[in-house]
Short mmCIF file of C-alpha atoms in Angstrom, two decimals:
data_model
loop_
_atom_site.label_atom_id
_atom_site.label_comp_id
_atom_site.label_asym_id
_atom_site.label_seq_id
_atom_site.Cartn_x
_atom_site.Cartn_y
_atom_site.Cartn_z
CA MET A 277 -11.09 -58.19 -95.69
CA ILE A 278 -12.83 -59.43 -92.55
CA ARG A 279 -9.64 -58.30 -90.42
CA SER A 280 -9.66 -54.84 -92.16
CA ILE A 281 -13.81 -54.50 -91.17
CA SER A 282 -12.83 -55.73 -87.80
CA ILE A 283 -10.13 -52.99 -87.20
CA ALA A 284 -12.64 -50.21 -88.42
CA PHE A 285 -15.67 -51.44 -86.32
CA ALA A 286 -12.97 -51.32 -83.33
CA SER A 287 -11.82 -47.81 -84.11
CA LEU A 288 -15.59 -46.77 -84.51
CA ALA A 289 -16.42 -48.25 -81.15
CA LEU A 290 -13.48 -46.59 -79.40
CA THR A 291 -14.70 -43.42 -80.86
CA ALA A 292 -17.87 -43.89 -79.71
CA CYS A 293 -16.57 -44.57 -75.95
CA VAL A 294 -14.84 -41.40 -75.92
CA SER A 295 -17.62 -39.44 -76.84
CA VAL A 296 -19.74 -40.76 -74.30
CA LEU A 297 -17.35 -39.32 -71.29
CA PRO A 298 -18.47 -36.33 -69.93
CA GLU A 299 -16.87 -33.12 -70.65
CA PRO A 300 -15.15 -31.29 -67.47
CA LYS A 301 -17.26 -28.51 -66.57
CA ALA A 302 -15.26 -24.94 -66.20
CA PRO A 303 -16.33 -23.37 -62.95
CA GLU A 304 -18.42 -20.19 -63.53
CA GLY A 305 -16.20 -18.12 -61.17
CA LEU A 306 -12.71 -18.42 -59.65
CA TYR A 307 -12.19 -17.03 -56.29
CA ARG A 308 -9.20 -15.82 -54.30
CA PHE A 309 -8.44 -14.24 -50.92
CA GLY A 310 -7.49 -10.92 -52.10
CA ALA A 311 -5.17 -8.50 -50.50
CA MET A 312 -5.24 -8.49 -46.60
CA THR A 313 -6.38 -5.70 -45.18
CA GLU A 314 -4.50 -5.57 -41.74
CA THR A 315 -0.77 -6.46 -41.71
CA TYR A 316 1.20 -7.15 -38.32
CA PRO A 317 4.99 -6.62 -37.87
CA VAL A 318 7.24 -9.38 -36.96
CA GLU A 319 10.52 -8.77 -34.86
CA ALA A 320 12.05 -12.22 -36.05
CA VAL A 321 12.65 -14.39 -39.06
CA VAL A 322 9.42 -16.54 -39.38
CA ALA A 323 9.23 -19.44 -41.94
CA VAL A 324 5.57 -19.97 -42.83
CA ARG A 325 4.66 -23.55 -43.87
CA GLU A 326 1.47 -24.15 -45.96
CA PRO A 327 -1.01 -25.35 -43.50
CA GLU A 328 -2.00 -29.02 -43.46
CA ALA A 329 -5.75 -29.85 -44.25
CA SER A 330 -7.70 -32.76 -45.33
CA ARG A 331 -8.27 -32.73 -49.16
CA LEU A 332 -11.43 -31.39 -49.15
CA PHE A 333 -10.84 -28.26 -46.92
CA GLY A 334 -7.49 -27.84 -48.97
CA SER A 335 -7.96 -28.16 -52.54
CA ARG A 336 -9.53 -25.67 -54.95
CA VAL A 337 -13.13 -27.02 -54.20
CA ILE A 338 -15.55 -25.34 -52.27
CA ALA A 339 -17.76 -27.43 -49.75
CA SER A 340 -21.06 -26.87 -48.02
CA GLU A 341 -22.45 -28.58 -45.10
CA ASP A 342 -26.12 -29.47 -45.25
CA SER A 343 -28.80 -29.67 -42.40
CA ALA A 344 -27.84 -33.68 -42.05
CA GLY A 345 -24.11 -32.66 -41.70
CA ALA A 346 -23.17 -34.07 -45.31
CA LEU A 347 -20.47 -32.40 -46.92
CA ARG A 348 -21.23 -31.42 -50.75
CA LEU A 349 -19.15 -29.85 -53.00
CA VAL A 350 -20.72 -26.20 -54.25
CA ARG A 351 -21.09 -26.25 -57.98
CA GLY A 352 -19.79 -23.36 -60.18
CA VAL A 353 -17.15 -21.83 -57.82
CA GLU A 354 -13.65 -22.72 -57.05
CA TRP A 355 -10.34 -21.19 -55.65
CA THR A 356 -7.92 -20.19 -57.86
CA ASP A 357 -5.26 -22.39 -56.29
CA ASN A 358 -5.65 -24.73 -53.59
CA ALA A 359 -6.94 -23.28 -50.18
CA THR A 360 -4.19 -23.86 -48.12
CA ARG A 361 -1.56 -22.20 -50.72
CA LEU A 362 -4.09 -19.37 -50.68
CA MET A 363 -3.73 -19.14 -46.78
CA GLN A 364 -0.07 -19.26 -47.10
CA VAL A 365 0.31 -16.23 -49.21
CA ALA A 366 -2.34 -14.38 -47.26
CA MET A 367 -0.33 -15.23 -43.98
CA LEU A 368 3.20 -13.90 -45.95
CA ASP A 369 1.24 -10.65 -46.78
CA ALA A 370 -0.34 -10.23 -43.46
CA LEU A 371 2.90 -10.48 -41.76
CA ASP A 372 4.83 -7.05 -43.11
CA ASP A 373 8.56 -6.21 -42.85
CA SER A 374 7.73 -3.21 -40.88
CA GLY A 375 9.64 -4.92 -37.77
CA ALA A 376 12.93 -5.90 -37.46
CA GLY A 377 12.08 -9.37 -39.12
CA VAL A 378 10.17 -10.65 -41.85
CA ALA A 379 8.16 -13.73 -42.71
CA VAL A 380 9.06 -16.19 -45.63
CA ALA A 381 7.72 -19.36 -47.01
CA LEU A 382 9.34 -22.45 -45.78
CA GLU A 383 10.23 -23.62 -49.05
CA ALA A 384 12.45 -20.72 -49.91
CA GLY A 385 14.82 -22.66 -47.60
CA ALA A 386 15.85 -19.51 -45.50
CA GLY A 387 17.41 -19.64 -42.26
CA ALA A 388 14.68 -18.75 -39.62
CA ASP A 389 14.20 -18.08 -35.87
CA TYR A 390 10.42 -19.23 -35.86
CA GLU A 391 8.40 -21.81 -37.85
CA LEU A 392 4.71 -21.54 -38.34
CA VAL A 393 2.90 -24.89 -38.36
CA TRP A 394 -0.65 -24.70 -38.94
CA ARG A 395 -3.72 -26.94 -39.61
CA VAL A 396 -7.18 -26.01 -41.33
CA GLU A 397 -9.69 -27.67 -38.85
CA ASP A 398 -12.82 -26.27 -40.91
CA PHE A 399 -13.07 -24.08 -44.09
CA THR A 400 -16.53 -24.91 -45.09
CA LEU A 401 -20.11 -23.14 -46.09
CA ALA A 402 -23.33 -23.97 -43.93
CA GLY A 403 -26.07 -22.36 -45.92
CA THR A 404 -25.05 -18.82 -46.33
CA GLN A 405 -22.49 -18.55 -43.42
CA ALA A 406 -18.85 -19.18 -43.88
CA ARG A 407 -16.77 -20.83 -41.46
CA CYS A 408 -12.94 -21.05 -40.93
CA ALA A 409 -11.15 -22.76 -38.10
CA LEU A 410 -7.41 -22.75 -37.76
CA GLU A 411 -4.85 -24.40 -35.03
CA ALA A 412 -1.52 -22.77 -35.34
CA THR A 413 1.70 -23.82 -33.35
CA LEU A 414 4.68 -21.45 -33.14
CA MET A 415 8.19 -23.30 -33.26
CA ARG A 416 11.82 -22.43 -32.41
CA ALA A 417 13.33 -22.95 -35.91
CA ASN A 418 16.60 -24.73 -34.75
CA THR A 419 15.56 -26.54 -31.67
CA ARG A 420 11.75 -27.50 -32.64
CA LYS A 421 10.57 -26.28 -28.86
CA VAL A 422 6.89 -24.93 -29.01
CA VAL A 423 6.74 -21.49 -28.20
CA ALA A 424 2.81 -21.12 -28.16
CA GLN A 425 -0.42 -22.39 -29.68
CA THR A 426 -3.68 -20.58 -30.68
CA ARG A 427 -6.72 -21.50 -32.28
CA ALA A 428 -8.71 -19.02 -34.80
CA THR A 429 -12.25 -19.27 -35.80
CA ASP A 430 -14.18 -16.93 -37.63
CA THR A 431 -17.38 -16.65 -39.57
CA ALA A 432 -18.86 -14.39 -42.41
CA ASP A 433 -22.45 -14.26 -43.77
CA ALA A 434 -23.05 -14.00 -47.25
CA ALA A 435 -24.71 -10.87 -48.74
CA ALA A 436 -27.03 -13.21 -50.96
CA SER A 437 -27.56 -16.96 -51.59
CA SER A 438 -25.87 -17.11 -54.63
CA ASN A 439 -22.61 -19.68 -54.73
CA ALA A 440 -20.66 -16.74 -55.89
CA SER A 441 -21.73 -14.48 -52.89
CA ARG A 442 -21.06 -17.59 -50.60
CA ALA A 443 -17.38 -18.13 -51.82
CA LEU A 444 -16.76 -14.37 -51.33
CA ALA A 445 -18.04 -15.04 -47.73
CA LEU A 446 -15.82 -17.81 -47.45
CA ALA A 447 -12.88 -15.90 -48.60
CA GLU A 448 -13.47 -13.28 -45.97
CA ALA A 449 -13.63 -15.75 -43.32
CA GLY A 450 -10.32 -17.18 -44.41
CA ARG A 451 -8.76 -13.82 -44.33
CA ALA A 452 -10.12 -13.06 -40.70
CA CYS A 453 -8.70 -16.58 -39.61
CA VAL A 454 -5.23 -15.59 -41.13
CA ALA A 455 -5.36 -12.12 -39.64
CA GLU A 456 -6.05 -13.86 -35.97
CA VAL A 457 -3.09 -16.24 -36.55
CA ALA A 458 -0.79 -13.27 -37.97
CA GLY A 459 -1.67 -11.16 -34.92
CA PHE A 460 -0.65 -14.38 -32.67
CA VAL A 461 2.92 -14.60 -34.62
CA SER A 462 3.57 -11.10 -34.41
CA GLU A 463 2.72 -11.03 -30.51
CA LYS A 464 5.09 -14.19 -29.98
CA ALA A 465 7.93 -14.28 -32.42
CA VAL A 466 10.10 -11.95 -30.33
CA ALA A 467 13.60 -10.97 -31.65
CA ALA A 468 16.27 -13.49 -30.07
CA ASP A 469 18.31 -11.75 -27.04
CA PRO A 470 21.77 -11.11 -29.12
CA ASP A 471 23.44 -12.23 -25.64
CA ALA A 472 21.66 -15.68 -25.45
#
């Protein structure tokens, strides 16, 4: 009898503990980069890596820097996927196949002439201003020799102070940064010399 009462009490205690845990909150809005408005031709096959980033810049959350320099998560808004994956897809969209080459995701395993290795240095909000900074390195795929490097920085101002408007501004800044790097890749990834 005592054992049955103890088991019933333990079950009730566990149920009470579970109900005390906070429910995960669904974001009010999920945001993505959207289609790239400007595209760039490539003359060679370019393998595009997913950019490297800190967990804060590369995840689904959106961060904002306050006046003291502390980063805080913006409530109610998130990316539809990791920010780095959104940037990789945007780059693949920005490098079109109107030239002799094509851009492919590195994980596709296709043979490539060049490889784009890039890193997210900043992808945050500061009040209503969105900031993006990327560092990109274009390498020969077979020799790993660095062909060229660049740094792209862009900002965008939100139309309003709402978190939704700020998230849209950050997407705009991200697209602009990706477009800068796509222009760099288009210029530097030249077709291989057939006589070489």
